[in-house]
Amino acid sequence: MCGIVAYVGKKQVYPILMKGLHRLEYRGYDSAGICIYNRNRLNIYKRRGKVADLEEFVSDKDVSGTIGIAHTRWATHGEPNQCNAHPHFSQFADLALIHNGIIENYQTLKKELIKQGRTFYSETDTEVLVQLIDYIRMKSEVSLIDAVHQALSQVVGAYAVAIMSKESPRTLIVARKGSPLVIGIGKDEFLAASDATPIVEYTKDVVYLDEEEIAVLSISPKGKPKMEITNLKNVKKVPLIRKLEMNLSALEKGGYPHFMLKEIYEQPKTIRDSLSGRINIERNTVALSGVIDNKEKFLKARRIIIVGCGTSWHAGLVGEYAIEELARIPVEVEYASEFRYRDPLIYPDDVVIAISQSGETADTLAAVKIAKQRGAFVYGICNVVGSSIARATDSGSYMHAGPEIGVASTKAFTAQVGVLVLLALALAKEKKIINGSRMEQIIKAMYELPGKIEQSLKQNGAIADFAKIFTYSRNFLYLGRGYSYPLALEGALKLKEISYIHAEGYPAAEMKHGPIALIDAEMPVVVIAAQKENYEKILSNIQEVKARQGRIISIVSEGDTEVKALSDFSVEIPQTEAMLMPILACIPLQLLAYHIAVQKGCNVDQPRNLAKSVTVE
Ligand code: F6R
């Protein structure tokens, strides 16, 4: 759960590395470091804190040079301090290495290396890897690349690494297993990074390294570039060059104070993009190529198991309701972290759907691997193109939400829900269990979504105003029924992760079984009451809260009077189909969390202890 970026070429490397680190800072922001070759040596500078702290620290240092590696860290082994920050040196500062992932057997390797006379300065698993490579190189008198091969063959765990050496100051070695790594091929230059964001402004030609692959990227003294890829078994591979579709403006804040707000406001477009080409209102059809290509697998599916984590898991719950309602296939939704370790029953006629914005979440990736090993057909719903989960699944649908940089997931959630409803509709169509007029209603409602999201966003000012009142609340309860229940969970997650206010989401009827004891005048209760189904029931839940002096913030449908009358604050959203309502109702929930966090002075884009991409379990 760290970000790595590396460059070799003709340009000055420092600005490239720093810009890259800023783009990758969403992956970890507790310490950062760089290594640049100049004056015949590897020069490492690192700092606890953010990339900006590192920048300030190196402002008076000589950072000239045309090859370098850089890292932004989210600590796993050892606290986030300067010593544990990457890059790490080998014993005599001949090699420098950055790493994303976890070396699980590092303690055993470390003990052995200490016996062989190696000294360690940090508590990290990463330092063990660089020392191991160096030890093998010196003891066996093999080339650096051979030593990297041998060392990585001994390693258990996950890694994306970039290595540079004093002896070959025009060569970078990068490798990956379980953590992502993309190589950019520019004009007489190479870049490598955890994702494509540090690369896109220099080149659109990229190679995604596969599992257990190692690439040697070098520039000859005459400036000629050379890339060689082998795997751990020493088999050579011809690189498959792909074109990046990312555009640079998606990586900037574009005038918004935070990425999170920008991404909330992007939702009319992202929903349009994720539905575009997949529904056709004139012909009243839905076409999801992943479903069409694998029709047989879906038609014979005895059940669907959806796996994901956090917000993606919440989207999965909406998917469960929609698939069961429209396609009448039994669905189970599981936390990927539970699924992977509980020896689940999986049958060859199961379809497993893995949902992940980043496509890199370690638990979800592991769940995909288990499901595949046990013969299930695995379908991915990912945002990041070419990500590990997208590649590990048998087929899938991209969300097309564009890069999501704010750590709190916003536009990815609505895109996930959009794709899941599409999937439910496509399955219902393939099973021939939906009639034309129902299909038309849902497709029409989908077409109207972008405009209705725009309308929901107009409530921003009012939400910002009443958010001020709740800045000092210590607890929040979120309630919903049916399609609103996953939203209650999602609303609570958004608030707690960015404002550090304790919040819980519950199915409204569960309140009586415990949480009602918490309600008093100090407890704001957010009720998502925007659907017609069970309206009377949610109304009585609200009355139960009011009777105990709880304060109600409600999300209601346009034209509502009864819930509004009982609420202290209400936000109206346009009416839509029940299964699409989460896409509209989550807009005010996202804005409420955002404004409370901003009022509290929290760093909404980089909340404490979190990182965007959870590549460790
Ligand atoms: C919450 C959030 C996380 C992620 C979770 C899964 O706002 O962002 O809960 O949803 O870490 O991440 P992905 O979807 O990348 O697998």
XYZ file of C-alpha atoms and ligand atoms in Angstrom, residues 308-313 355-361 364 389 399 404 407-410 416 490 493-494 497 611-614, ligand 1:
46
model
C -15.495 -6.806 -2.148
C -14.347 -4.570 0.691
C -15.577 -1.279 2.172
C -17.548 0.865 -0.228
C -17.305 -1.792 -2.941
C -18.947 -4.256 -0.560
C -15.937 -5.486 -7.115
C -12.985 -3.161 -6.694
C -12.340 0.443 -7.641
C -8.571 0.106 -7.525
C -8.501 -3.457 -8.791
C -5.621 -4.004 -6.350
C -7.266 -4.716 -2.977
C -10.432 -9.131 -3.065
C -8.135 -7.918 -10.333
C -16.796 1.087 -14.363
C -10.519 8.433 -8.267
C -9.233 8.421 -0.554
C -12.960 8.287 0.243
C -14.684 6.523 -2.604
C -17.496 8.581 -4.164
C -20.420 0.355 -9.284
C -22.100 3.796 3.009
C -18.529 4.926 6.375
C -18.066 8.213 4.485
C -13.443 7.849 7.522
C -4.641 4.846 1.890
C -6.519 4.570 -1.342
C -5.363 1.205 -2.429
C -5.189 -1.517 0.222
C -14.169 3.950 1.469
C -13.182 3.295 0.637
C -12.788 1.902 0.963
C -12.693 1.072 -0.316
C -12.123 -0.317 -0.003
C -12.094 -1.207 -1.233
O -14.450 5.233 1.008
O -12.684 3.861 -0.285
O -13.655 1.319 1.883
O -13.964 0.975 -0.891
O -10.834 -0.183 0.510
O -11.311 -0.638 -2.225
P -11.422 -1.117 -3.725
O -12.769 -0.749 -4.221
O -10.335 -0.372 -4.429
O -11.226 -2.589 -3.733
